[in-house]
């Protein structure tokens, strides 16, 4: 071991460098742009004031917590009305409320979820009307 | 006192991050300049420390062995605990790096009936392994922000890590394990008087800094959800060398980032360099072959010798005159 000491050290440093710079050479050249979320659905087109249950930045960060809370409150406690911050009311329902507007799961939900590696289990049970199961 | 200074420094970092979040110029410095600066300091410092260690001469074997050395053929030897060749050393290093073999030997002593009684103490080994293992898993999981498309095994790792599906987003078991490990390592320093006595600023600071990173990470996942889309866009912009200043990112993320950058820049100059140093422990990575090979100290100064034969050649005439016996006539 001692004779090729510098060989061993160089080998170790090279392995270390390859590992810590891994993201730089993985997928090199494929400058994938961040996902663009499509709001191009018939229901959204017909809306005069295009707005979700809450404002966009809140929904982007908190939609999973909201859906989880809705699930518990609606299914387990029977409270089916959600009052938004601005006083409007919605039915707490993924299929009945969210998917009515966002009926394009592939272009809306999945794009972001794939990008950040989130694996929600919503659609293990819920279906988007008109979508063919692959 | 050392603990107090560490707490003050970590709190200072939190305030710094809050200040940075409020100023656009400072945000630019943190998200555009700092990542590259910190990464270069980390890599450069790491290589510098390793090369510096490698230069220090290790003239002899330091056999701190835990088994029978290789000797006469009818004596059973222990090839891993007292290695005599490359593969034995390889096995010993693998045990040390992946299983913390040395810590497993930890003992404690108690005075029972006026006599010292030695027993095994595995808690430090257990929580140390728990902490390091979960830290590795957490770092690997973060690759989901730095690779596009995400490497499949990183997604698989996240799925296994969160398989209990507690809450949405799912609680990762490695996060719990990391906090458990950190809590033990911290309490050990604070509660055991002997360990507290020898604890320095750097000991507390490294624990608190990693704890701060874990806590801000958990806050962003479970309590004040961050917009992951924006965070990944930022991380990927570093990778493709066109960094952008994020727009709607919470102050918690700035604190997380400040902690991580501090850790990375400080890493090569701190005791955390045991990450690279463990590979260079002379008591672990040298084969105990002192009886088979002669190891010559490179420091040995050339000694000027004058043998008896030369002495006699030089003074033979004078020795004969003085009637002294000589070996050659």
Coordinates of C-alpha atoms in Angstrom, one line a residue:
Chain A
X1 CA 0.0 0.0 0.0
X2 CA 2.8 2.4 0.9
X3 CA 4.7 2.1 -2.3
X4 CA 1.8 3.4 -4.5
X5 CA 0.6 5.8 -1.8
X6 CA 0.2 8.7 -4.3
X7 CA -1.6 6.5 -6.7
X8 CA -4.1 5.5 -4.1
X9 CA -4.6 9.1 -3.0
X10 CA -5.0 10.3 -6.6
X11 CA -7.6 7.5 -7.1
X12 CA -9.5 8.4 -4.0
X13 CA -9.5 12.1 -4.9
X14 CA -10.7 11.4 -8.4
X15 CA -13.5 9.2 -7.1
X16 CA -14.5 12.0 -4.7
X17 CA -14.5 14.6 -7.4
X18 CA -16.6 12.5 -9.7
X19 CA -19.1 11.9 -7.0
X20 CA -19.5 15.5 -5.8
X21 CA -19.7 16.9 -9.4
X22 CA -22.1 14.3 -10.5
X23 CA -25.0 16.7 -11.3
X24 CA -22.8 18.7 -13.6
X25 CA -22.1 15.9 -16.0
X26 CA -25.3 13.9 -15.5
X27 CA -27.7 14.7 -18.4
X28 CA -25.1 17.2 -19.8
X29 CA -26.5 19.1 -22.7
X30 CA -30.1 18.6 -22.0
X31 CA -31.0 22.0 -20.6
X32 CA -34.6 21.1 -19.7
X33 CA -36.6 24.2 -19.1
X34 CA -38.8 24.3 -16.0
X35 CA -42.3 22.8 -16.6
X36 CA -45.0 25.1 -18.0
X37 CA -48.4 24.4 -16.5
X38 CA -51.2 24.4 -18.9
X39 CA -54.4 26.2 -17.9
X40 CA -55.9 25.3 -21.4
X41 CA -59.1 23.5 -20.4
X42 CA -62.7 24.3 -21.5
X43 CA -63.9 25.2 -18.1
X44 CA -61.0 27.6 -17.4
X45 CA -61.6 29.3 -20.8
X46 CA -65.2 30.0 -19.9
X47 CA -64.4 31.6 -16.5
X48 CA -64.6 35.3 -16.5
X49 CA -62.3 35.8 -13.5
X50 CA -59.6 33.2 -13.7
X51 CA -58.8 32.2 -10.1
X52 CA -58.3 29.1 -8.1
X53 CA -59.7 28.4 -4.6
X54 CA -56.9 30.4 -3.1
X55 CA -54.2 32.6 -4.8
X56 CA -51.7 31.0 -7.0
X57 CA -48.6 31.2 -4.8
X58 CA -50.5 29.7 -1.9
X59 CA -51.9 26.9 -4.0
X60 CA -48.5 26.1 -5.5
X61 CA -46.9 25.6 -2.1
X62 CA -49.8 24.3 -0.1
X63 CA -52.2 22.4 -2.4
X64 CA -51.2 19.0 -1.0
X65 CA -51.7 20.0 2.6
X66 CA -55.1 21.5 1.6
X67 CA -56.2 18.4 -0.2
X68 CA -55.1 16.3 2.7
X69 CA -57.1 18.5 5.1
X70 CA -60.1 18.4 2.8
X71 CA -59.9 14.6 2.7
X72 CA -59.9 14.3 6.5
X73 CA -62.6 17.0 7.0
X74 CA -65.0 15.8 4.3
X75 CA -64.6 12.0 4.6
X76 CA -64.1 11.6 8.3
X77 CA -66.0 14.6 9.8
X78 CA -68.6 15.3 7.1
X79 CA -67.7 19.0 6.7
X80 CA -68.0 19.5 3.0
X81 CA -67.9 23.3 2.7
X82 CA -64.6 25.2 2.3
X83 CA -64.6 28.9 2.8
X84 CA -61.7 30.6 1.1
X85 CA -59.8 33.5 2.5
X86 CA -61.9 35.9 0.4
X87 CA -65.2 34.4 1.6
X88 CA -66.2 32.3 -1.4
X89 CA -67.2 28.8 -0.7
X90 CA -66.3 25.6 -2.5
X91 CA -67.1 21.9 -2.1
X92 CA -64.2 20.0 -0.6
X93 CA -63.8 17.6 -3.4
X94 CA -60.9 16.6 -5.7
X95 CA -63.1 15.2 -8.4
X96 CA -66.0 17.7 -7.9
X97 CA -64.0 20.9 -7.5
X98 CA -60.3 20.7 -8.6
X99 CA -60.6 18.4 -11.6
X100 CA -63.7 20.4 -12.9
X101 CA -61.3 23.1 -14.0
X102 CA -58.0 21.2 -14.1
X103 CA -59.2 18.4 -16.3
X104 CA -55.8 18.1 -18.0
X105 CA -53.9 16.1 -15.4
X106 CA -51.0 15.2 -17.8
X107 CA -50.3 18.9 -18.6
X108 CA -51.0 20.3 -15.2
X109 CA -50.5 18.0 -12.2
X110 CA -48.0 15.5 -13.6
X111 CA -45.6 18.0 -15.2
X112 CA -44.6 19.6 -11.9
X113 CA -44.8 16.3 -9.9
X114 CA -42.4 14.6 -12.3
X115 CA -40.1 17.6 -12.3
X116 CA -39.7 17.7 -8.5
X117 CA -40.0 14.0 -7.9
X118 CA -43.3 14.1 -6.0
X119 CA -45.4 11.0 -6.1
X120 CA -48.9 11.7 -4.9
X121 CA -51.3 8.9 -4.4
X122 CA -54.4 10.9 -5.3
X123 CA -55.0 9.2 -8.7
X124 CA -54.6 5.7 -7.3
X125 CA -58.3 6.0 -6.5
X126 CA -59.6 9.2 -8.1
X127 CA -60.1 9.3 -11.9
X128 CA -60.1 12.3 -14.2
X129 CA -63.2 12.0 -16.4
X130 CA -62.5 11.1 -20.0
X131 CA -58.9 10.0 -19.3
X132 CA -58.0 6.6 -20.6
X133 CA -56.2 4.4 -18.1
X134 CA -52.9 3.3 -19.5
Chain B
X1 CA -19.3 28.8 27.1
X2 CA -18.4 27.0 23.9
X3 CA -22.0 26.0 23.5
X4 CA -23.2 29.6 24.1
X5 CA -20.8 30.9 21.4
X6 CA -22.1 28.2 19.0
X7 CA -25.7 29.2 19.6
X8 CA -24.9 32.8 19.1
X9 CA -23.1 32.1 15.8
X10 CA -26.0 29.9 14.5
X11 CA -28.5 32.6 15.5
X12 CA -26.4 35.2 13.7
X13 CA -26.6 33.1 10.6
X14 CA -30.4 33.0 10.9
X15 CA -30.5 36.8 11.2
X16 CA -28.0 37.1 8.3
X17 CA -30.3 34.9 6.1
X18 CA -33.3 37.0 7.1
X19 CA -31.4 40.1 6.1
X20 CA -30.3 38.6 2.8
X21 CA -33.9 37.7 2.0
X22 CA -35.0 41.3 2.5
X23 CA -32.4 42.8 0.1
X24 CA -32.3 42.2 -3.6
X25 CA -28.5 42.7 -4.0
X26 CA -27.8 40.3 -1.1
X27 CA -30.2 37.7 -2.6
X28 CA -28.2 38.0 -5.8
X29 CA -25.0 37.4 -3.9
X30 CA -26.4 34.4 -2.1
X31 CA -28.1 32.6 -5.0
X32 CA -25.8 33.6 -7.9
X33 CA -22.3 34.2 -6.5
X34 CA -22.2 32.2 -3.3
X35 CA -23.0 28.7 -4.7
X36 CA -19.9 28.7 -6.9
X37 CA -17.6 30.4 -4.4
X38 CA -18.6 27.9 -1.7
X39 CA -18.3 24.9 -4.0
X40 CA -14.8 26.0 -5.1
X41 CA -13.8 26.5 -1.5
X42 CA -15.2 23.1 -0.5
X43 CA -13.4 21.3 -3.3
X44 CA -10.2 23.2 -3.1
X45 CA -10.0 23.0 0.7
X46 CA -10.8 19.3 0.6
X47 CA -8.0 18.5 -1.9
X48 CA -5.6 20.8 0.0
X49 CA -6.2 19.0 3.3
X50 CA -5.9 15.5 1.8
X51 CA -2.7 16.4 0.0
X52 CA -1.3 18.0 3.1
X53 CA -2.0 14.9 5.1
X54 CA -0.6 12.7 2.4
X55 CA 2.7 14.5 2.5
X56 CA 3.3 13.8 6.1
X57 CA 5.7 10.8 6.3
X58 CA 4.5 7.6 7.9
X59 CA 7.9 5.8 8.3
X60 CA 6.7 2.8 10.2
X61 CA 3.7 0.6 10.7
X62 CA 1.6 1.5 13.7
X63 CA 0.0 -1.9 14.4
X64 CA -2.9 -1.2 16.7
X65 CA -4.2 -4.7 16.0
X66 CA -7.1 -6.7 17.4
X67 CA -6.2 -10.2 16.3
X68 CA -3.3 -12.7 15.8
X69 CA -0.7 -11.5 13.4
X70 CA 0.2 -13.7 10.4
X71 CA 3.1 -15.9 11.6
X72 CA 4.0 -19.6 11.7
X73 CA 1.7 -21.7 9.5
X74 CA 0.2 -23.7 12.4
X75 CA -0.9 -20.6 14.3
X76 CA -4.3 -19.4 13.2
X77 CA -4.2 -15.7 12.3
X78 CA -6.9 -13.1 11.9
X79 CA -6.5 -11.6 8.4
X80 CA -8.9 -8.7 8.8
X81 CA -8.3 -7.5 12.3
X82 CA -4.5 -7.9 11.8
X83 CA -4.1 -7.7 8.1
X84 CA -0.8 -8.6 6.3
X85 CA -1.8 -7.7 2.8
X86 CA -3.9 -5.5 0.6
X87 CA -7.2 -7.4 0.8
X88 CA -7.0 -7.6 4.6
X89 CA -6.5 -3.9 4.8
X90 CA -9.3 -3.4 2.3
X91 CA -11.6 -5.4 4.6
X92 CA -10.5 -3.5 7.7
X93 CA -11.1 -0.1 6.0
X94 CA -14.5 -1.2 4.6
X95 CA -15.5 -2.2 8.2
X96 CA -14.3 1.1 9.5
X97 CA -16.0 3.2 6.9
X98 CA -19.3 1.4 6.6
X99 CA -19.8 0.0 10.0
X100 CA -17.6 2.2 12.3
X101 CA -15.8 -0.9 13.6
X102 CA -13.6 1.1 16.0
X103 CA -16.6 2.7 17.7
X104 CA -18.0 -0.7 18.2
X105 CA -15.1 -1.5 20.5
X106 CA -16.1 1.3 22.8
X107 CA -16.2 0.3 26.5
X108 CA -17.3 1.9 29.6
X109 CA -15.9 1.5 33.1
X110 CA -17.9 1.4 36.3
X111 CA -16.7 1.1 39.9
X112 CA -18.6 -1.7 41.5
X113 CA -17.7 -2.8 45.1
X114 CA -14.5 -0.8 44.8
X115 CA -13.3 -2.6 41.7
X116 CA -13.4 -1.2 38.1
X117 CA -15.7 -3.3 35.9
X118 CA -15.5 -2.9 32.1
X119 CA -18.5 -3.4 30.0
X120 CA -19.4 -2.7 26.4
X121 CA -21.0 0.6 25.4
X122 CA -22.7 0.6 22.0
X123 CA -24.9 3.7 22.2
X124 CA -22.4 6.0 20.6
X125 CA -21.7 3.5 17.8
X126 CA -25.5 3.0 17.2
X127 CA -26.5 6.6 17.1
X128 CA -23.3 7.6 15.2
X129 CA -24.1 5.0 12.5
X130 CA -27.8 6.1 12.5
X131 CA -26.8 9.8 12.1
X132 CA -24.2 9.2 9.3
X133 CA -26.4 6.7 7.4
X134 CA -29.4 9.0 7.4
X135 CA -27.3 12.0 6.5
X136 CA -26.1 10.1 3.4
X137 CA -29.6 9.1 2.5
X138 CA -30.8 12.8 2.8
X139 CA -27.9 14.0 0.6
X140 CA -28.7 11.4 -2.0
X141 CA -32.4 12.3 -1.9
X142 CA -31.5 15.9 -2.6
X143 CA -30.3 14.8 -6.0
X144 CA -33.9 15.1 -7.1
X145 CA -33.3 18.9 -7.2
X146 CA -30.0 18.6 -9.0
X147 CA -30.8 16.2 -11.8
X148 CA -33.3 16.4 -14.6
X149 CA -34.7 13.9 -15.4
X150 CA -34.4 12.6 -11.9
X151 CA -32.3 9.5 -11.5
X152 CA -34.8 6.6 -11.0
X153 CA -32.9 5.2 -8.0
X154 CA -33.3 8.6 -6.2
X155 CA -37.0 8.4 -6.6
X156 CA -37.0 4.8 -5.4
X157 CA -34.9 5.8 -2.4
X158 CA -37.4 8.6 -1.6
X159 CA -40.3 6.1 -1.9
X160 CA -38.6 3.6 0.5
X161 CA -37.6 6.4 2.9
X162 CA -41.2 7.7 3.1
X163 CA -43.0 4.3 2.8
X164 CA -45.0 4.7 6.0
X165 CA -46.8 7.6 4.3
X166 CA -47.4 9.6 7.5
X167 CA -49.0 12.9 6.4
X168 CA -48.8 14.7 3.1
X169 CA -46.0 15.2 2.1
X170 CA -44.9 11.9 3.5
X171 CA -42.6 12.0 6.5
X172 CA -39.1 10.6 5.6
X173 CA -37.8 8.1 8.1
X174 CA -34.2 9.3 7.5
X175 CA -35.2 12.8 8.8
X176 CA -36.4 11.3 12.0
X177 CA -33.3 9.1 12.3
X178 CA -31.1 12.1 11.7
X179 CA -32.7 14.2 14.4
X180 CA -32.6 11.2 16.8
X181 CA -28.9 10.8 16.1
X182 CA -28.1 14.5 16.4
X183 CA -30.1 14.7 19.7
X184 CA -28.1 11.8 21.1
X185 CA -24.7 13.2 20.0
X186 CA -25.7 16.7 21.4
X187 CA -27.0 15.4 24.7
X188 CA -23.9 13.2 25.1
X189 CA -21.7 16.3 24.9
X190 CA -23.9 18.3 27.3
X191 CA -24.7 15.7 29.9
X192 CA -21.6 13.6 30.4
X193 CA -19.2 15.9 32.4
X194 CA -16.0 14.4 30.9
X195 CA -17.2 14.9 27.4
X196 CA -18.5 18.4 28.1
X197 CA -15.1 19.3 29.5
X198 CA -13.3 18.4 26.3
X199 CA -16.0 19.8 23.9
X200 CA -14.9 22.8 21.9
X201 CA -16.7 25.4 19.9
X202 CA -16.3 23.4 16.7
X203 CA -17.9 20.3 18.3
X204 CA -21.1 22.2 19.2
X205 CA -21.1 24.3 16.1
X206 CA -21.0 21.4 13.7
X207 CA -23.9 19.7 15.5
X208 CA -26.0 22.8 15.7
X209 CA -25.4 23.7 12.1
X210 CA -26.4 20.3 10.8
X211 CA -29.4 20.4 13.2
X212 CA -30.3 23.8 11.8
X213 CA -30.2 22.5 8.3
X214 CA -32.4 19.5 9.2
X215 CA -34.9 21.6 11.1
X216 CA -35.2 24.2 8.3
X217 CA -35.6 21.4 5.8
X218 CA -38.4 19.8 7.8
X219 CA -40.1 23.2 8.2
X220 CA -40.1 23.7 4.4
X221 CA -41.5 20.2 3.9
X222 CA -44.1 19.9 6.6
X223 CA -45.0 23.3 8.2
X224 CA -44.3 26.2 5.8
X225 CA -44.3 24.4 2.4
X226 CA -41.9 25.8 -0.1
X227 CA -42.6 26.1 -3.8
X228 CA -40.6 23.1 -5.0
X229 CA -40.9 24.0 -8.6
X230 CA -39.1 27.3 -8.0
X231 CA -36.5 25.7 -5.8
X232 CA -35.7 23.1 -8.4
X233 CA -35.5 25.7 -11.1
X234 CA -33.0 27.6 -9.0
X235 CA -30.9 24.4 -8.3
X236 CA -30.9 23.4 -12.0
X237 CA -29.9 27.0 -13.0
X238 CA -26.7 26.5 -10.9
X239 CA -26.0 23.2 -12.7
X240 CA -26.3 24.7 -16.1
X241 CA -24.3 27.8 -15.1
X242 CA -27.0 30.3 -15.7
X243 CA -28.1 31.1 -12.2
X244 CA -31.3 33.1 -11.6
X245 CA -32.5 35.0 -8.5
X246 CA -35.7 33.3 -7.3
X247 CA -38.7 35.5 -6.8
X248 CA -41.2 34.0 -4.4
X249 CA -39.0 32.0 -2.0
X250 CA -39.7 32.0 1.7
X251 CA -37.1 33.2 4.3
X252 CA -36.9 29.6 5.6
X253 CA -35.3 28.6 2.4
X254 CA -32.8 31.4 2.7
X255 CA -31.9 30.2 6.2
X256 CA -31.5 26.6 4.9
X257 CA -29.3 27.9 2.1
X258 CA -27.1 30.0 4.4
X259 CA -26.6 27.1 6.8
X260 CA -25.7 24.7 3.9
X261 CA -23.2 27.2 2.4
X262 CA -21.6 27.9 5.8
X263 CA -21.3 24.1 6.3
X264 CA -19.7 23.6 2.9
X265 CA -17.3 26.4 3.1
X266 CA -16.2 25.6 6.7
X267 CA -16.1 21.8 6.1
X268 CA -12.5 21.4 4.8
X269 CA -11.1 23.4 7.7
X270 CA -13.1 21.7 10.5
X271 CA -13.1 18.3 12.2
X272 CA -15.8 17.3 9.7
X273 CA -12.8 16.5 7.4
X274 CA -12.8 13.1 9.0
X275 CA -14.9 12.3 6.0
X276 CA -11.7 12.3 3.9
X277 CA -9.4 11.7 6.9
X278 CA -10.8 8.3 7.8
X279 CA -9.3 6.9 4.6
X280 CA -5.9 8.1 5.8
X281 CA -5.8 6.7 9.3
X282 CA -2.4 5.0 9.6
X283 CA -3.5 2.6 12.2
X284 CA -6.2 1.3 9.9
X285 CA -4.8 1.5 6.4
X286 CA -1.4 0.0 6.9
X287 CA -0.8 -3.7 6.8
X288 CA 0.9 -5.1 9.9
X289 CA 3.9 -6.6 8.0
X290 CA 6.8 -5.2 10.0
X291 CA 8.2 -8.7 10.6
X292 CA 8.0 -9.6 6.9
X293 CA 9.3 -6.4 5.3
X294 CA 11.9 -3.9 6.5
X295 CA 10.5 -0.3 6.6
X296 CA 13.3 2.2 6.5
X297 CA 12.7 5.6 8.0
X298 CA 13.1 8.2 5.3
X299 CA 14.2 10.7 7.9
X300 CA 17.3 8.7 8.7
X301 CA 20.4 10.9 8.2
X302 CA 23.2 9.2 6.2
X303 CA 25.5 7.9 9.0
X304 CA 29.2 8.0 8.3
X305 CA 30.5 4.6 9.3
X306 CA 34.1 3.5 9.9
X307 CA 34.2 -0.3 10.2
X308 CA 36.8 -2.3 12.2
X309 CA 38.4 -3.6 9.0
X310 CA 39.0 0.0 7.8
X311 CA 40.2 1.0 11.2
X312 CA 42.8 -1.8 11.3
X313 CA 43.9 -1.0 7.7
X314 CA 44.5 2.6 8.8
X315 CA 46.4 1.9 12.0
X316 CA 47.9 -1.6 11.3
X317 CA 51.5 -0.4 11.6
X318 CA 50.9 1.6 14.8
X319 CA 49.0 -1.3 16.3
X320 CA 51.9 -3.7 15.5
X321 CA 54.4 -1.3 17.0
X322 CA 52.3 -1.2 20.2
X323 CA 52.0 -5.0 20.2
X324 CA 48.3 -5.0 19.8
X325 CA 46.8 -8.1 18.2
X326 CA 45.6 -7.6 14.6
X327 CA 43.3 -9.8 12.5
X328 CA 45.2 -9.5 9.3
X329 CA 49.0 -9.4 9.0

